[in-house]
mmCIF file of C-alpha atoms in Angstrom:
data_model
loop_
_atom_site.group_PDB
_atom_site.id
_atom_site.type_symbol
_atom_site.label_atom_id
_atom_site.label_comp_id
_atom_site.label_asym_id
_atom_site.label_seq_id
_atom_site.Cartn_x
_atom_site.Cartn_y
_atom_site.Cartn_z
ATOM 1 C CA MET A 1 9.631 22.511 85.177
ATOM 2 C CA TYR A 2 7.134 21.770 82.711
ATOM 3 C CA SER A 3 8.190 24.167 79.901
ATOM 4 C CA LYS A 4 11.699 23.277 80.792
ATOM 5 C CA ASN A 5 10.890 19.637 79.346
ATOM 6 C CA ILE A 6 8.838 20.848 76.820
ATOM 7 C CA ILE A 7 12.123 22.716 75.451
ATOM 8 C CA ILE A 8 14.282 19.861 75.657
ATOM 9 C CA CYS A 9 11.469 17.604 73.675
ATOM 10 C CA ILE A 10 12.136 20.056 71.015
ATOM 11 C CA PHE A 11 15.734 20.377 70.607
ATOM 12 C CA ALA A 12 15.866 16.620 70.204
ATOM 13 C CA ILE A 13 13.314 16.422 67.624
ATOM 14 C CA LEU A 14 14.904 18.553 66.221
ATOM 15 C CA PHE A 15 18.288 17.012 66.437
ATOM 16 C CA ALA A 16 16.753 13.533 65.027
ATOM 17 C CA VAL A 17 15.210 15.495 61.891
ATOM 18 C CA SER A 18 18.517 16.833 61.147
ATOM 19 C CA CYS A 19 20.099 13.363 61.656
ATOM 20 C CA SER A 20 17.733 11.642 59.255
ATOM 21 C CA LYS A 21 18.597 14.364 56.673
ATOM 22 C CA ASP A 22 22.544 13.497 57.121
ATOM 23 C CA ASN A 23 21.764 10.038 56.440
ATOM 24 C CA LYS A 24 19.691 10.452 53.748
ATOM 25 C CA LYS A 25 22.281 12.439 52.032
ATOM 26 C CA ASN A 26 25.038 10.254 52.679
ATOM 27 C CA ILE A 27 22.935 7.360 51.704
ATOM 28 C CA ALA A 28 22.913 8.898 48.254
ATOM 29 C CA LYS A 29 26.490 9.829 48.387
ATOM 30 C CA ASP A 30 27.108 5.979 48.730
ATOM 31 C CA LYS A 31 24.838 4.892 45.966
ATOM 32 C CA GLU A 32 27.430 3.927 42.941
ATOM 33 C CA VAL A 33 26.138 3.704 39.179
ATOM 34 C CA PRO A 34 27.312 3.470 35.999
ATOM 35 C CA VAL A 35 26.762 6.518 33.553
ATOM 36 C CA LEU A 36 27.033 7.447 30.352
ATOM 37 C CA GLU A 37 28.579 10.508 28.524
ATOM 38 C CA ILE A 38 26.455 11.606 25.201
ATOM 39 C CA LYS A 39 27.869 11.334 21.912
ATOM 40 C CA GLU A 40 26.971 11.775 18.314
ATOM 41 C CA LYS A 41 27.300 9.698 15.676
ATOM 42 C CA ASP A 42 26.387 8.376 12.042
ATOM 43 C CA THR A 43 23.890 5.828 12.355
ATOM 44 C CA LEU A 44 21.236 3.969 9.978
ATOM 45 C CA VAL A 45 18.096 4.103 11.305
ATOM 46 C CA ASN A 46 15.279 1.542 10.830
ATOM 47 C CA ASN A 47 12.074 2.140 10.242
ATOM 48 C CA GLN A 48 9.294 -0.792 10.357
ATOM 49 C CA PHE A 49 5.552 -1.259 8.939
ATOM 50 C CA VAL A 50 3.765 -3.365 8.616
ATOM 51 C CA THR A 51 2.347 -3.943 4.427
ATOM 52 C CA ASP A 52 -0.078 -5.421 2.298
ATOM 53 C CA ILE A 53 1.123 -7.011 -0.877
ATOM 54 C CA GLN A 54 -0.821 -6.797 -4.017
ATOM 55 C CA ALA A 55 0.275 -8.103 -7.731
ATOM 56 C CA LYS A 56 1.150 -5.386 -9.439
ATOM 57 C CA LYS A 57 -2.186 -6.215 -12.072
ATOM 58 C CA ASN A 58 -4.601 -8.660 -10.319
ATOM 59 C CA VAL A 59 -8.018 -8.365 -11.899
ATOM 60 C CA ASP A 60 -11.264 -10.069 -12.220
ATOM 61 C CA ILE A 61 -11.987 -12.611 -15.461
ATOM 62 C CA ARG A 62 -15.584 -12.565 -15.758
ATOM 63 C CA SER A 63 -17.796 -13.412 -18.433
ATOM 64 C CA ARG A 64 -19.144 -11.272 -20.988
ATOM 65 C CA ILE A 65 -22.023 -13.175 -21.959
ATOM 66 C CA GLY A 66 -24.230 -15.872 -20.673
ATOM 67 C CA GLY A 67 -24.044 -19.418 -21.718
ATOM 68 C CA ILE A 68 -22.263 -23.223 -20.924
ATOM 69 C CA ILE A 69 -18.709 -23.441 -20.251
ATOM 70 C CA GLU A 70 -17.692 -25.728 -22.943
ATOM 71 C CA HIS A 71 -14.144 -25.807 -22.244
ATOM 72 C CA ILE A 72 -11.926 -24.702 -19.909
ATOM 73 C CA TYR A 73 -7.924 -24.296 -21.112
ATOM 74 C CA VAL A 74 -5.824 -24.011 -17.858
ATOM 75 C CA ASN A 75 -5.452 -25.078 -14.466
ATOM 76 C CA GLU A 76 -5.553 -23.395 -11.221
ATOM 77 C CA GLY A 77 -1.896 -21.502 -10.241
ATOM 78 C CA GLN A 78 -0.843 -21.633 -13.951
ATOM 79 C CA PHE A 79 1.174 -19.276 -15.671
ATOM 80 C CA VAL A 80 -0.337 -17.994 -18.996
ATOM 81 C CA HIS A 81 0.723 -15.411 -21.429
ATOM 82 C CA HIS A 82 -1.252 -12.355 -23.059
ATOM 83 C CA GLY A 83 -3.760 -13.354 -25.655
ATOM 84 C CA GLN A 84 -3.558 -17.234 -24.084
ATOM 85 C CA THR A 85 -7.255 -19.112 -24.426
ATOM 86 C CA LEU A 86 -8.649 -19.643 -20.875
ATOM 87 C CA PHE A 87 -12.235 -20.395 -21.519
ATOM 88 C CA LYS A 88 -14.462 -21.374 -24.109
ATOM 89 C CA ILE A 89 -18.274 -20.864 -23.991
ATOM 90 C CA SER A 90 -20.910 -22.610 -26.312
ATOM 91 C CA ASP A 91 -21.799 -19.963 -28.782
ATOM 92 C CA ALA A 92 -24.479 -22.696 -30.697
ATOM 93 C CA GLU A 93 -27.206 -20.473 -30.320
ATOM 94 C CA LEU A 94 -25.282 -17.438 -31.570
ATOM 95 C CA ARG A 95 -24.069 -19.111 -34.549
ATOM 96 C CA MET A 96 -28.005 -19.675 -35.192
ATOM 97 C CA GLU A 97 -28.420 -16.402 -34.842
ATOM 98 C CA LEU A 98 -25.292 -14.901 -37.253
ATOM 99 C CA LEU A 99 -27.329 -17.077 -39.630
ATOM 100 C CA LYS A 100 -30.161 -15.416 -39.054
ATOM 101 C CA ALA A 101 -28.404 -11.730 -39.844
ATOM 102 C CA ASP A 102 -26.338 -12.991 -42.737
ATOM 103 C CA ALA A 103 -29.807 -13.934 -44.493
ATOM 104 C CA ALA A 104 -30.976 -10.374 -43.323
ATOM 105 C CA LEU A 105 -28.009 -8.598 -44.515
ATOM 106 C CA LYS A 106 -28.073 -10.219 -48.093
ATOM 107 C CA GLN A 107 -31.765 -9.531 -48.480
ATOM 108 C CA THR A 108 -31.163 -5.334 -47.714
ATOM 109 C CA ASP A 109 -28.568 -5.664 -49.865
ATOM 110 C CA ALA A 110 -30.535 -7.129 -52.812
ATOM 111 C CA ASP A 111 -32.797 -4.382 -51.804
ATOM 112 C CA VAL A 112 -30.134 -1.795 -52.100
ATOM 113 C CA ARG A 113 -29.303 -3.021 -55.746
ATOM 114 C CA VAL A 114 -33.124 -3.250 -56.866
ATOM 115 C CA ALA A 115 -33.648 0.332 -55.754
ATOM 116 C CA GLU A 116 -30.375 1.604 -57.069
ATOM 117 C CA VAL A 117 -31.569 0.086 -60.680
ATOM 118 C CA GLU A 118 -34.938 1.785 -60.092
ATOM 119 C CA LEU A 119 -33.130 4.905 -59.250
ATOM 120 C CA LYS A 120 -31.038 4.982 -62.603
ATOM 121 C CA GLN A 121 -34.219 4.098 -64.622
ATOM 122 C CA ILE A 122 -36.399 6.979 -63.137
ATOM 123 C CA GLN A 123 -33.668 9.576 -63.842
ATOM 124 C CA SER A 124 -33.080 8.421 -67.373
ATOM 125 C CA LEU A 125 -36.857 9.201 -67.646
ATOM 126 C CA HIS A 126 -36.899 12.178 -65.753
ATOM 127 C CA THR A 127 -34.183 13.552 -68.048
ATOM 128 C CA LYS A 128 -36.324 13.334 -71.039
ATOM 129 C CA LYS A 129 -39.224 14.707 -68.723
ATOM 130 C CA PHE A 130 -41.235 11.574 -68.867
ATOM 131 C CA VAL A 131 -41.745 11.513 -65.057
ATOM 132 C CA ALA A 132 -42.544 14.235 -62.216
ATOM 133 C CA ASN A 133 -40.125 15.391 -60.239
ATOM 134 C CA ASN A 134 -42.270 13.687 -57.366
ATOM 135 C CA GLU A 135 -41.709 10.545 -58.361
ATOM 136 C CA LEU A 136 -38.122 10.970 -58.879
ATOM 137 C CA GLU A 137 -37.772 12.010 -55.030
ATOM 138 C CA MET A 138 -39.775 9.411 -54.164
ATOM 139 C CA VAL A 139 -37.570 6.450 -56.031
ATOM 140 C CA LYS A 140 -34.289 8.320 -54.007
ATOM 141 C CA ALA A 141 -35.859 8.060 -50.880
ATOM 142 C CA LYS A 142 -36.942 4.385 -51.378
ATOM 143 C CA LEU A 143 -32.956 4.066 -51.676
ATOM 144 C CA SER A 144 -32.121 5.856 -48.750
ATOM 145 C CA SER A 145 -34.583 3.590 -47.152
ATOM 146 C CA ALA A 146 -32.769 0.386 -48.495
ATOM 147 C CA LYS A 147 -29.208 1.614 -47.548
ATOM 148 C CA ALA A 148 -30.432 2.184 -43.672
ATOM 149 C CA LYS A 149 -31.730 -0.984 -43.441
ATOM 150 C CA HIS A 150 -28.537 -2.518 -44.677
ATOM 151 C CA ALA A 151 -26.562 -0.605 -42.323
ATOM 152 C CA PHE A 152 -29.183 -1.573 -39.562
ATOM 153 C CA ALA A 153 -28.916 -5.465 -40.598
ATOM 154 C CA ASP A 154 -24.898 -4.364 -40.610
ATOM 155 C CA ALA A 155 -24.820 -3.664 -37.135
ATOM 156 C CA GLU A 156 -26.872 -6.692 -36.299
ATOM 157 C CA ARG A 157 -24.395 -9.055 -37.804
ATOM 158 C CA LYS A 158 -21.273 -7.313 -36.300
ATOM 159 C CA THR A 159 -22.922 -7.577 -32.767
ATOM 160 C CA VAL A 160 -23.829 -11.350 -33.272
ATOM 161 C CA LEU A 161 -20.209 -11.848 -34.599
ATOM 162 C CA GLN A 162 -18.711 -9.863 -31.215
ATOM 163 C CA LYS A 163 -21.091 -11.814 -29.003
ATOM 164 C CA ILE A 164 -19.380 -14.594 -30.346
ATOM 165 C CA SER A 165 -15.906 -13.391 -29.549
ATOM 166 C CA PHE A 166 -17.036 -12.876 -26.256
ATOM 167 C CA THR A 167 -17.566 -16.867 -25.823
ATOM 168 C CA ARG A 168 -13.688 -17.035 -26.144
ATOM 169 C CA VAL A 169 -12.197 -15.721 -23.047
ATOM 170 C CA THR A 170 -8.537 -15.075 -23.454
ATOM 171 C CA ALA A 171 -5.746 -13.583 -20.781
ATOM 172 C CA PRO A 172 -5.436 -9.829 -20.936
ATOM 173 C CA PHE A 173 -1.606 -9.991 -19.680
ATOM 174 C CA ASP A 174 0.909 -12.449 -18.656
ATOM 175 C CA GLY A 175 0.196 -13.284 -15.157
ATOM 176 C CA VAL A 176 -0.916 -16.389 -12.811
ATOM 177 C CA ILE A 177 -4.331 -18.274 -12.716
ATOM 178 C CA ASP A 178 -5.967 -17.916 -9.321
ATOM 179 C CA VAL A 179 -9.284 -20.280 -8.677
ATOM 180 C CA ILE A 180 -11.726 -21.359 -11.404
ATOM 181 C CA PRO A 181 -15.064 -21.548 -9.430
ATOM 182 C CA HIS A 182 -17.203 -23.100 -11.923
ATOM 183 C CA LYS A 183 -16.557 -26.125 -14.037
ATOM 184 C CA GLU A 184 -17.004 -27.005 -17.296
ATOM 185 C CA GLY A 185 -20.597 -27.716 -18.127
ATOM 186 C CA SER A 186 -21.508 -25.064 -15.599
ATOM 187 C CA LEU A 187 -24.149 -22.097 -16.718
ATOM 188 C CA VAL A 188 -22.746 -18.823 -16.405
ATOM 189 C CA GLU A 189 -24.714 -15.429 -16.922
ATOM 190 C CA ASN A 190 -23.081 -12.366 -18.105
ATOM 191 C CA GLY A 191 -20.773 -10.916 -15.238
ATOM 192 C CA THR A 192 -20.172 -14.421 -13.665
ATOM 193 C CA LEU A 193 -16.344 -14.732 -12.015
ATOM 194 C CA LEU A 194 -14.529 -17.408 -13.704
ATOM 195 C CA THR A 195 -11.118 -16.813 -12.352
ATOM 196 C CA THR A 196 -8.683 -14.035 -11.303
ATOM 197 C CA LEU A 197 -5.673 -13.206 -12.701
ATOM 198 C CA SER A 198 -2.280 -11.785 -11.497
ATOM 199 C CA GLN A 199 0.897 -10.211 -13.028
ATOM 200 C CA LEU A 200 3.606 -11.178 -10.392
ATOM 201 C CA ASN A 201 6.544 -10.158 -12.192
ATOM 202 C CA GLU A 202 6.582 -7.259 -9.814
ATOM 203 C CA VAL A 203 4.617 -6.577 -6.347
ATOM 204 C CA TYR A 204 3.405 -3.327 -4.764
ATOM 205 C CA ALA A 205 3.984 -3.413 -1.101
ATOM 206 C CA TYR A 206 1.206 -0.936 0.141
ATOM 207 C CA PHE A 207 1.872 0.940 3.858
ATOM 208 C CA SER A 208 0.633 3.796 5.623
ATOM 209 C CA ILE A 209 2.410 6.613 7.802
ATOM 210 C CA PRO A 210 0.923 8.963 10.126
ATOM 211 C CA GLU A 211 -0.154 12.368 8.661
ATOM 212 C CA ASN A 212 2.787 14.203 10.984
ATOM 213 C CA LEU A 213 5.374 11.857 10.425
ATOM 214 C CA TYR A 214 4.697 12.367 6.632
ATOM 215 C CA PHE A 215 4.756 16.221 6.827
ATOM 216 C CA GLU A 216 7.903 16.038 9.530
ATOM 217 C CA LEU A 217 9.482 13.882 6.803
ATOM 218 C CA LEU A 218 8.546 16.129 4.103
ATOM 219 C CA ALA A 219 10.223 19.474 6.332
ATOM 220 C CA ASN A 220 13.481 17.207 6.765
ATOM 221 C CA ASP A 221 13.360 16.467 3.164
ATOM 222 C CA LYS A 222 13.690 12.729 4.177
ATOM 223 C CA ILE A 223 10.802 11.324 1.869
ATOM 224 C CA GLY A 224 12.549 8.857 -0.809
ATOM 225 C CA ASN A 225 16.327 9.910 0.731
ATOM 226 C CA HIS A 226 16.280 6.207 2.457
ATOM 227 C CA GLN A 227 19.414 3.718 2.118
ATOM 228 C CA LYS A 228 17.641 0.842 1.546
ATOM 229 C CA ILE A 229 14.073 -0.916 1.827
ATOM 230 C CA GLU A 230 13.537 -4.548 2.649
ATOM 231 C CA LEU A 231 10.842 -6.580 2.885
ATOM 232 C CA THR A 232 10.439 -9.359 5.873
ATOM 233 C CA LEU A 233 7.933 -12.253 4.806
ATOM 234 C CA PRO A 234 5.429 -13.770 7.078
ATOM 235 C CA ASN A 235 7.615 -16.829 8.235
ATOM 236 C CA GLY A 236 10.669 -14.230 8.985
ATOM 237 C CA VAL A 237 12.701 -14.443 6.345
ATOM 238 C CA ASN A 238 14.364 -11.473 4.610
ATOM 239 C CA TYR A 239 13.302 -10.991 0.657
ATOM 240 C CA GLN A 240 16.282 -11.621 -1.345
ATOM 241 C CA PHE A 241 15.529 -8.058 -3.315
ATOM 242 C CA ASN A 242 15.391 -4.580 -2.131
ATOM 243 C CA GLY A 243 12.193 -2.549 -2.967
ATOM 244 C CA ALA A 244 12.234 1.075 -4.510
ATOM 245 C CA LEU A 245 9.464 3.778 -2.989
ATOM 246 C CA LYS A 246 6.637 4.805 -5.786
ATOM 247 C CA THR A 247 4.238 7.640 -5.904
ATOM 248 C CA ALA A 248 1.887 7.827 -2.521
ATOM 249 C CA GLU A 249 -1.416 8.468 -3.123
ATOM 250 C CA GLY A 250 -3.022 12.272 -3.485
ATOM 251 C CA GLU A 251 -4.967 12.484 -0.047
ATOM 252 C CA ILE A 252 -4.708 11.733 3.353
ATOM 253 C CA ASP A 253 -7.223 9.166 4.489
ATOM 254 C CA ARG A 254 -9.491 11.177 7.269
ATOM 255 C CA THR A 255 -10.695 8.061 8.853
ATOM 256 C CA THR A 256 -7.076 6.771 9.832
ATOM 257 C CA GLY A 257 -5.240 10.525 9.462
ATOM 258 C CA SER A 258 -2.586 8.575 7.570
ATOM 259 C CA ILE A 259 -1.040 8.346 3.960
ATOM 260 C CA ARG A 260 -0.214 5.322 1.490
ATOM 261 C CA TYR A 261 2.766 4.773 -0.005
ATOM 262 C CA LYS A 262 3.595 1.862 -1.975
ATOM 263 C CA VAL A 263 7.201 0.117 -2.684
ATOM 264 C CA LEU A 264 7.916 -2.297 -5.723
ATOM 265 C CA PHE A 265 9.341 -5.584 -5.297
ATOM 266 C CA PRO A 266 10.578 -7.469 -8.285
ATOM 267 C CA ASN A 267 9.476 -10.991 -8.261
ATOM 268 C CA PRO A 268 11.023 -12.565 -10.803
ATOM 269 C CA ASP A 269 10.512 -16.426 -9.735
ATOM 270 C CA ARG A 270 6.583 -15.768 -8.602
ATOM 271 C CA LEU A 271 7.200 -16.234 -4.691
ATOM 272 C CA ILE A 272 5.115 -13.445 -3.525
ATOM 273 C CA LYS A 273 2.049 -14.017 -3.968
ATOM 274 C CA HIS A 274 -1.120 -11.662 -4.333
ATOM 275 C CA GLY A 275 -3.158 -10.879 -0.381
ATOM 276 C CA THR A 276 0.542 -11.820 0.996
ATOM 277 C CA SER A 277 1.252 -9.694 4.378
ATOM 278 C CA GLY A 278 4.823 -8.739 5.632
ATOM 279 C CA LYS A 279 7.229 -5.850 7.281
ATOM 280 C CA LEU A 280 8.679 -3.458 5.487
ATOM 281 C CA ILE A 281 12.317 -1.955 6.643
ATOM 282 C CA ILE A 282 13.119 1.047 5.290
ATOM 283 C CA SER A 283 16.742 2.322 6.471
ATOM 284 C CA GLU A 284 17.993 5.853 6.092
ATOM 285 C CA HIS A 285 21.347 7.491 6.986
ATOM 286 C CA GLN A 286 21.077 9.866 10.022
ATOM 287 C CA ALA A 287 23.921 11.821 10.736
ATOM 288 C CA ASN A 288 25.384 13.260 13.840
ATOM 289 C CA ALA A 289 22.800 11.323 15.731
ATOM 290 C CA ILE A 290 22.456 10.786 19.548
ATOM 291 C CA LEU A 291 21.723 7.303 20.687
ATOM 292 C CA ILE A 292 20.700 6.304 24.482
ATOM 293 C CA PRO A 293 20.192 2.445 26.103
ATOM 294 C CA GLN A 294 16.347 2.334 26.538
ATOM 295 C CA LYS A 295 17.410 0.838 30.179
ATOM 296 C CA SER A 296 18.521 4.167 30.515
ATOM 297 C CA THR A 297 14.956 6.093 30.401
ATOM 298 C CA PHE A 298 12.095 5.934 32.772
ATOM 299 C CA SER A 299 8.540 7.263 32.068
ATOM 300 C CA ILE A 300 5.992 9.329 33.915
ATOM 301 C CA GLN A 301 2.895 9.202 32.680
ATOM 302 C CA ASP A 302 3.256 9.474 28.530
ATOM 303 C CA LYS A 303 6.664 11.701 28.926
ATOM 304 C CA THR A 304 9.939 9.902 28.687
ATOM 305 C CA TYR A 305 12.810 10.990 31.460
ATOM 306 C CA VAL A 306 16.810 10.718 31.999
ATOM 307 C CA PHE A 307 18.519 11.530 34.784
ATOM 308 C CA VAL A 308 21.566 13.951 33.978
ATOM 309 C CA VAL A 309 24.268 14.425 36.424
ATOM 310 C CA ASP A 310 26.291 17.688 36.494
ATOM 311 C CA LYS A 311 29.524 18.582 37.708
ATOM 312 C CA GLN A 312 29.131 17.918 41.371
ATOM 313 C CA ASN A 313 27.494 14.298 40.683
ATOM 314 C CA LYS A 314 24.142 15.301 41.453
ATOM 315 C CA VAL A 315 21.197 14.071 39.232
ATOM 316 C CA LYS A 316 18.406 15.814 37.447
ATOM 317 C CA MET A 317 15.395 14.416 35.949
ATOM 318 C CA THR A 318 15.131 15.542 32.424
ATOM 319 C CA GLY A 319 12.751 15.196 29.954
ATOM 320 C CA ILE A 320 13.625 14.342 26.037
ATOM 321 C CA LYS A 321 12.025 13.891 22.769
ATOM 322 C CA ILE A 322 12.686 10.181 21.522
ATOM 323 C CA GLY A 323 12.357 9.965 17.365
ATOM 324 C CA THR A 324 13.305 6.225 16.303
ATOM 325 C CA THR A 325 13.062 3.398 18.551
ATOM 326 C CA LEU A 326 15.874 1.022 17.561
ATOM 327 C CA ARG A 327 15.988 -2.507 18.868
ATOM 328 C CA ASP A 328 17.568 -1.582 22.401
ATOM 329 C CA SER A 329 17.986 1.759 21.676
ATOM 330 C CA TYR A 330 16.281 5.378 21.165
ATOM 331 C CA VAL A 331 17.268 8.288 18.807
ATOM 332 C CA VAL A 332 16.771 11.349 21.141
ATOM 333 C CA GLU A 333 15.712 14.544 19.278
ATOM 334 C CA GLY A 334 15.615 16.896 21.856
ATOM 335 C CA GLY A 335 16.364 17.344 25.577
ATOM 336 C CA LEU A 336 19.941 16.356 25.247
ATOM 337 C CA LYS A 337 23.032 17.337 23.779
ATOM 338 C CA LYS A 338 26.879 16.154 23.162
ATOM 339 C CA GLY A 339 28.892 15.548 26.198
ATOM 340 C CA ASP A 340 25.911 15.372 28.614
ATOM 341 C CA VAL A 341 26.293 12.924 31.042
ATOM 342 C CA ILE A 342 23.464 10.495 32.378
ATOM 343 C CA ILE A 343 22.679 7.430 34.232
ATOM 344 C CA TYR A 344 23.749 4.432 32.277
ATOM 345 C CA GLU A 345 21.210 2.224 34.368
ATOM 346 C CA GLY A 346 19.254 2.091 37.743
ATOM 347 C CA THR A 347 17.308 5.270 37.527
ATOM 348 C CA GLN A 348 14.349 3.350 39.607
ATOM 349 C CA SER A 349 16.554 3.717 42.557
ATOM 350 C CA LEU A 350 17.140 7.318 42.289
ATOM 351 C CA LYS A 351 15.419 10.760 42.645
ATOM 352 C CA ASP A 352 15.624 14.057 41.789
ATOM 353 C CA GLY A 353 18.398 15.905 43.507
ATOM 354 C CA ASP A 354 20.692 12.597 44.379
ATOM 355 C CA VAL A 355 24.142 12.709 44.889
ATOM 356 C CA ILE A 356 26.080 9.738 43.281
ATOM 357 C CA LYS A 357 29.317 7.948 43.239
ATOM 358 C CA ILE A 358 29.952 7.130 39.403
ATOM 359 C CA LYS A 359 30.926 3.243 39.578
ATOM 360 C CA LYS A 360 31.659 3.243 35.677
ATOM 361 C CA LYS A 361 31.592 5.766 32.976
ATOM 362 C CA TYR A 362 30.669 4.284 29.325
#
C-alpha cells in the first residue's frame, strides 16, 4: 500500500512538471513583439573627435637684449602686420658703445694706412738693396697685424649695431597680439617674454585616433576619403567653414597608443582663437551599410547581442560586431546580413529559444 502511494506521487509530480513546461511554452507563444527586417542602405557616417585648436603660427616674442622698455606701440588683441614695430627697448648705453666702436675702427683704419705707407717705403729701399729681407718681412707682418686689428674693430662695431637693432622688436608675420605682461618702464633681460603673436587667418584642429582604428582606416582606404569635416565650437554652434585633413604625425604615441592628425580651417574673421577647444565631426559615405536601432540590442559583459527570429518564429541570441555609433543607431559590421529578422524592441522580456508572435514588422 505504501509503495503504491509513492508511485502515485511520482506520477503526480511528473504531470505537474509537464504542465508547467507546456504553460511556459504557451506563454512564450503568446508574446507579441515587433520585429525588424535587416536591409542594406547607403548612409553618411559621422565620427566625432575632441579637438585642440591652435593658430597656424603661434610664437613667443622675446627680448633679445636686456634693457628698459622705452615704448610699447601696440595693444593686446591688436592685429599687426609683418615688420611692424611692437616694442622699443632703450639703447642709450649701446649708443655709447657704438661711439667707442667707431673710434676704435677709425684708429685701426689709420694704423693700416700708416703700415701700408711704411711697406711701400721699405719695398722701394729693398729694391735698391738698402734694407735686408728680414726688415721687409717685419713691415709686412706689421701691416697684417694692423689689418687684423681693423677687422676685429669692424666686427665689434657690427656687433654693437646688431644689439641696437635688437632694441626694436618687430612682428615676424601678420597676426594678433596676445597678453603684454610688461609695461613701459619695465626692466627686462635677454629672453624675457614680451608677448605672443598668433597668425589666425587659418587654424589647425588637432585630434587623435586610436592605433587600431588608424590601421583599420588605412586597410580600407578610408583615410582622407571623407565627405566633409565640420567643427562644433564650445558653445555648441557649428562653425561656418568645413575643414581639410592634413598630414598626420610621423609616429604613434606609445603612451596613449594613438596617432595625431590635424584639420585646417579657414578663419578669415579671426573668430577662433589659439587654444580654443571643440569637437570635430568627420562624415564619410558608407555603401550598403547595415543599421539597427540601439534599443534592438542588449549587452552581456563587454559583448553586444540581438535576438534573431527564424522561420519558426523562434528567437536566437546572436552576437554582433558594432562599427560606428550614430545618435540612436549602430552600424553593424558583423553578425547580421541582409534579410535577417531581429527583435525590434522588448528584448528584456525574452530569452534564447522563446517562440514569439510577430506584432509588427518594420
